[in-house]
PDB file of C-alpha atoms in Angstrom:
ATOM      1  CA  UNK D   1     -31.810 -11.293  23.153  1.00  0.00           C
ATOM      2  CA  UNK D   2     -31.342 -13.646  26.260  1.00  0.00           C
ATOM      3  CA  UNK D   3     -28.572 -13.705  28.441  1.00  0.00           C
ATOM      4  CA  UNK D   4     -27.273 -14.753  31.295  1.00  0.00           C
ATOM      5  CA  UNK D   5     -25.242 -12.169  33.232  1.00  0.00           C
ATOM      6  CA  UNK D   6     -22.836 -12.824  36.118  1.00  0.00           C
ATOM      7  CA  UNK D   7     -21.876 -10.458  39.012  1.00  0.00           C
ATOM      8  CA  UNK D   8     -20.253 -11.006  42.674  1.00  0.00           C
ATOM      9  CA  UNK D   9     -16.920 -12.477  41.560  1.00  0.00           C
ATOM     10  CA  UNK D  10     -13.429 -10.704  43.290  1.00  0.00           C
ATOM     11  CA  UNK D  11     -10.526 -11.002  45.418  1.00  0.00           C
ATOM     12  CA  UNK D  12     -11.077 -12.196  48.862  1.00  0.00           C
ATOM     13  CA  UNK D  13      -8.618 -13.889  51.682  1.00  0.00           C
ATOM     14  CA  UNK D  14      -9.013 -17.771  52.537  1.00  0.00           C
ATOM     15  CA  UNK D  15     -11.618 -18.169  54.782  1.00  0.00           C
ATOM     16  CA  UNK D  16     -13.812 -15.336  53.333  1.00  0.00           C
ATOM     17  CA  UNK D  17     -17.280 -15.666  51.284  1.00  0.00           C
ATOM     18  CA  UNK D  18     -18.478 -14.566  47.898  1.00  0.00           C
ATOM     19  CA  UNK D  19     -21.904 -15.136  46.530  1.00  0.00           C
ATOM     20  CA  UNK D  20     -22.117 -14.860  42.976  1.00  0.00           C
ATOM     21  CA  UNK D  21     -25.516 -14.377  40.958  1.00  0.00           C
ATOM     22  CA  UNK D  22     -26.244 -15.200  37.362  1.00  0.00           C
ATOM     23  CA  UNK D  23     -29.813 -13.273  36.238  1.00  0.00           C
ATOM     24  CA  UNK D  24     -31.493 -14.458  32.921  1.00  0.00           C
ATOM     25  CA  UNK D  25     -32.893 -11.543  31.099  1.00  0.00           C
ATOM     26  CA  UNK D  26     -33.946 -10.568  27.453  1.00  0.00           C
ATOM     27  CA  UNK D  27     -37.660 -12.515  27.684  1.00  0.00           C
ATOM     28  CA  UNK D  28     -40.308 -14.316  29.005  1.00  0.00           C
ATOM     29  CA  UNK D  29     -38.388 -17.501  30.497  1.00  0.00           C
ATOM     30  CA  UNK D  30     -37.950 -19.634  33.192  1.00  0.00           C
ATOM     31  CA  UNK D  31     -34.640 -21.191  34.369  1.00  0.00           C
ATOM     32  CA  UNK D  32     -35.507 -25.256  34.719  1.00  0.00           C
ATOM     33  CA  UNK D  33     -31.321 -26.132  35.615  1.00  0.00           C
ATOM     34  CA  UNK D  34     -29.248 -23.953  36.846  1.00  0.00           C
ATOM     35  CA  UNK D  35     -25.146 -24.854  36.691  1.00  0.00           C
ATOM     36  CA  UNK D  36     -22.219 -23.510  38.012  1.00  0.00           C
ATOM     37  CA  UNK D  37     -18.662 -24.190  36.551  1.00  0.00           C
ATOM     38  CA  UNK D  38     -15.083 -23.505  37.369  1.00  0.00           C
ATOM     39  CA  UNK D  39     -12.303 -23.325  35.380  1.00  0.00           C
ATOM     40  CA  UNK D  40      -8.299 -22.698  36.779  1.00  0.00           C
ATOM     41  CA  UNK D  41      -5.487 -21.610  34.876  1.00  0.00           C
ATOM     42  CA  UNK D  42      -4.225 -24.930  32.898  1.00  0.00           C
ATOM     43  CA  UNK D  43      -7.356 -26.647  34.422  1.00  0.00           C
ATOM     44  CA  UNK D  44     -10.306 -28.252  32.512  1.00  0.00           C
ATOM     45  CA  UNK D  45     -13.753 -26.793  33.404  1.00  0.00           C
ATOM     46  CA  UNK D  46     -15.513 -28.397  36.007  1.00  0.00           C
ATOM     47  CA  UNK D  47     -19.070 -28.451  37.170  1.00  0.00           C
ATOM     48  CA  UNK D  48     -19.446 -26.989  40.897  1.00  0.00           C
ATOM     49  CA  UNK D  49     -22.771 -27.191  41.581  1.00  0.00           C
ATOM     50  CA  UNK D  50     -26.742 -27.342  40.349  1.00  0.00           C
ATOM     51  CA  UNK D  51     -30.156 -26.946  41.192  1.00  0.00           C
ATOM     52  CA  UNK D  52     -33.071 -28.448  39.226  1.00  0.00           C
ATOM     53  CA  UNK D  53     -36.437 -26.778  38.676  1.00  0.00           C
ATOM     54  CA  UNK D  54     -37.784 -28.564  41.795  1.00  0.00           C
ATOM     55  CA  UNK D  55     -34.711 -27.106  43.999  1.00  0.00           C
ATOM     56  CA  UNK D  56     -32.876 -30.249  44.346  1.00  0.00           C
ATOM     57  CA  UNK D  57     -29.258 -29.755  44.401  1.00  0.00           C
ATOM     58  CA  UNK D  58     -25.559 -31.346  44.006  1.00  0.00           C
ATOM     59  CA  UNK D  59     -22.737 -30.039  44.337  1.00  0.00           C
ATOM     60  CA  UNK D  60     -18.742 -31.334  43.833  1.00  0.00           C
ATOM     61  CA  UNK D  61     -17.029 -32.986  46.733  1.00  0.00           C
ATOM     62  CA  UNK D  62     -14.121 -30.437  46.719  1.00  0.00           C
ATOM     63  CA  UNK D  63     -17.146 -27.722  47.837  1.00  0.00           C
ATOM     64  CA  UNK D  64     -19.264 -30.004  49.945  1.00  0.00           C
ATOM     65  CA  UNK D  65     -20.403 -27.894  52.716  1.00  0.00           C
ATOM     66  CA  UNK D  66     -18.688 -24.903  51.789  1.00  0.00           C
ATOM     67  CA  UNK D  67     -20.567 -23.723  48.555  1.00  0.00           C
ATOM     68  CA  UNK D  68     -24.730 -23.546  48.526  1.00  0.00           C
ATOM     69  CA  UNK D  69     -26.879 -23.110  45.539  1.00  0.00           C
ATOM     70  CA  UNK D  70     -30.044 -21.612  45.293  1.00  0.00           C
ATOM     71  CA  UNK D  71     -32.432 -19.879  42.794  1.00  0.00           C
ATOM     72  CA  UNK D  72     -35.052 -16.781  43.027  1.00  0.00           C
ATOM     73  CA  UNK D  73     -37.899 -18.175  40.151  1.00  0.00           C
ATOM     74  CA  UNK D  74     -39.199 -14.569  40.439  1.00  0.00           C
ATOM     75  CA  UNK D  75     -36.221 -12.964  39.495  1.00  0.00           C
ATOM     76  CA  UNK D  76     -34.804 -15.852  37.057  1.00  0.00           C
ATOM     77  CA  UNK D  77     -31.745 -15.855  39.176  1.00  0.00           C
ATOM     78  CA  UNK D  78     -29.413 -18.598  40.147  1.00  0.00           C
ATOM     79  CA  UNK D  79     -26.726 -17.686  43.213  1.00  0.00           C
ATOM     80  CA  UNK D  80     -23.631 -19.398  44.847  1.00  0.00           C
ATOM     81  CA  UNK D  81     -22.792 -18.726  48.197  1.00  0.00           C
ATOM     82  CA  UNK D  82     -18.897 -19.585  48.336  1.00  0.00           C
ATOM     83  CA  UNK D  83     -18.139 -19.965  52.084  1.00  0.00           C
ATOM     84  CA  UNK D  84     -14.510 -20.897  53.506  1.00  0.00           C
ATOM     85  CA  UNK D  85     -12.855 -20.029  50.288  1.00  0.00           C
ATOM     86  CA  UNK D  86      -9.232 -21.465  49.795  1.00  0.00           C
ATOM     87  CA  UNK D  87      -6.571 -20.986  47.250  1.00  0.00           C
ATOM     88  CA  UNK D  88      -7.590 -23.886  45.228  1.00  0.00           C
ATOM     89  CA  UNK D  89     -11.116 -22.412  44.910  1.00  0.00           C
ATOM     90  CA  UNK D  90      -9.621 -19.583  42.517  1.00  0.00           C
ATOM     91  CA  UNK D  91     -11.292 -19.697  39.522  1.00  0.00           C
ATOM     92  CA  UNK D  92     -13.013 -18.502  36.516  1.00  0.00           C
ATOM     93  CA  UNK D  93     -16.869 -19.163  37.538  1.00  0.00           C
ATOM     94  CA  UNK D  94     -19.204 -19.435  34.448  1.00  0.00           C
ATOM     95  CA  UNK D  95     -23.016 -20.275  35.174  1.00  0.00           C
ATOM     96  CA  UNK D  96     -24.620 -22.184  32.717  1.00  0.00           C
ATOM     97  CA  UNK D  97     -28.617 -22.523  32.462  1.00  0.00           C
ATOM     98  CA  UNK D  98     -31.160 -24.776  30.712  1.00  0.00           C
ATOM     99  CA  UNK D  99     -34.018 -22.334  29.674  1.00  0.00           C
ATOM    100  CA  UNK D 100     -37.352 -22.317  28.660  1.00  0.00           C
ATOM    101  CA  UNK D 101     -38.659 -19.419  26.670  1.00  0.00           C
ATOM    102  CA  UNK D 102     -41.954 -18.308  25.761  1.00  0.00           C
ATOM    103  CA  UNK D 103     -42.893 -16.289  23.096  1.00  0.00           C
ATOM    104  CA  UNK D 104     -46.554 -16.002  22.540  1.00  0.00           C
ATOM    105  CA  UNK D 105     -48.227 -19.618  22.628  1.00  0.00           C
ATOM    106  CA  UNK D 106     -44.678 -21.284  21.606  1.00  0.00           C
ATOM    107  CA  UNK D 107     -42.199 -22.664  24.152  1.00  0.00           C
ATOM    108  CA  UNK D 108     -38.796 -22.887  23.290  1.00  0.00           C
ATOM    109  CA  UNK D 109     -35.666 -24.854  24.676  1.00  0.00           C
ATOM    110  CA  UNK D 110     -32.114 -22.876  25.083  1.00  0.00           C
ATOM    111  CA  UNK D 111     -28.818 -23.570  26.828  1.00  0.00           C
ATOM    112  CA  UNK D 112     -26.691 -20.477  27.853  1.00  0.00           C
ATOM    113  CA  UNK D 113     -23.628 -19.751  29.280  1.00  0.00           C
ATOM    114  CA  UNK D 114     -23.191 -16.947  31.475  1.00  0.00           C
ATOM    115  CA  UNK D 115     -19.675 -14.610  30.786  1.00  0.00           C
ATOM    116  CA  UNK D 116     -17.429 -15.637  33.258  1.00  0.00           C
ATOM    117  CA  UNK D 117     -16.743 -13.974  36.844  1.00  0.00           C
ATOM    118  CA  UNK D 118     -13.211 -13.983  38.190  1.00  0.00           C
ATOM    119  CA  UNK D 119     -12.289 -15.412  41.857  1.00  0.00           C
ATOM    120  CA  UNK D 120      -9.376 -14.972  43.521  1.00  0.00           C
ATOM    121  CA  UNK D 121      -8.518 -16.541  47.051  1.00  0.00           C
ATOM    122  CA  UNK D 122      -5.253 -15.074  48.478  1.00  0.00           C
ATOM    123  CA  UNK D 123      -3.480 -17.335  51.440  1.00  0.00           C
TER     124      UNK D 123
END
């Protein structure tokens, strides 16, 4: 079965770093985009940041400069390197991925979303 599975999220002071990873596993697949999404308490999700398959990348202006995405084709792995974290940054960070999969001669199309990774930014 594919998934995508999260890991880095935690508790860390303003100021501090986190990089969190999403890996796609259960097949033969590439990741074409890679998304990452926030969601506060009482907040709507929002999109943070993406890469495309060519490594182009945008991100929101409330992480402009702070926040880098990046993606390891070998490892079908997306990251997010969370830099000068502050308060408003805490979140619940879900990566979300456009996928190709390939099963024998047939290509397939799939959009997952990750589980969710806590953040917390203490002041």
């Amino acid at each position: 079965q594919v998934q995508l599975v999260e890991s880095g999220g935690g508790l860390v002071q303003a100021g501090g770093s986190l990089r969190l990873s999403c890996a796609a596993s259960g097949s033969r697949l590439s990741i074409n985009v890679g998304r990452w999404f926030r969601q506060a308490p009482g907040k709507e999700r929002e999109l943070v940041a993406f890469i495309t398959s060519s490594g182009s990348t945008n991100y929101a202006d409330s992480v402009k400069g702070r926040f880098t995405v990046s993606r390891d084709n070998a490892k079908n792995t997306v990251y997010l390197q969370m830099n000068s974290l502050k308060p408003e940054d805490t979140a619940v960070y879900y990566c979300n991925a456009d996928l190709t999969i390939y099963t024998g001669p047939l290509r397939t199309t799939k959009v997952l979303w990750g589980q969710g990774t806590q953040v917390t930014v203490s002041s």
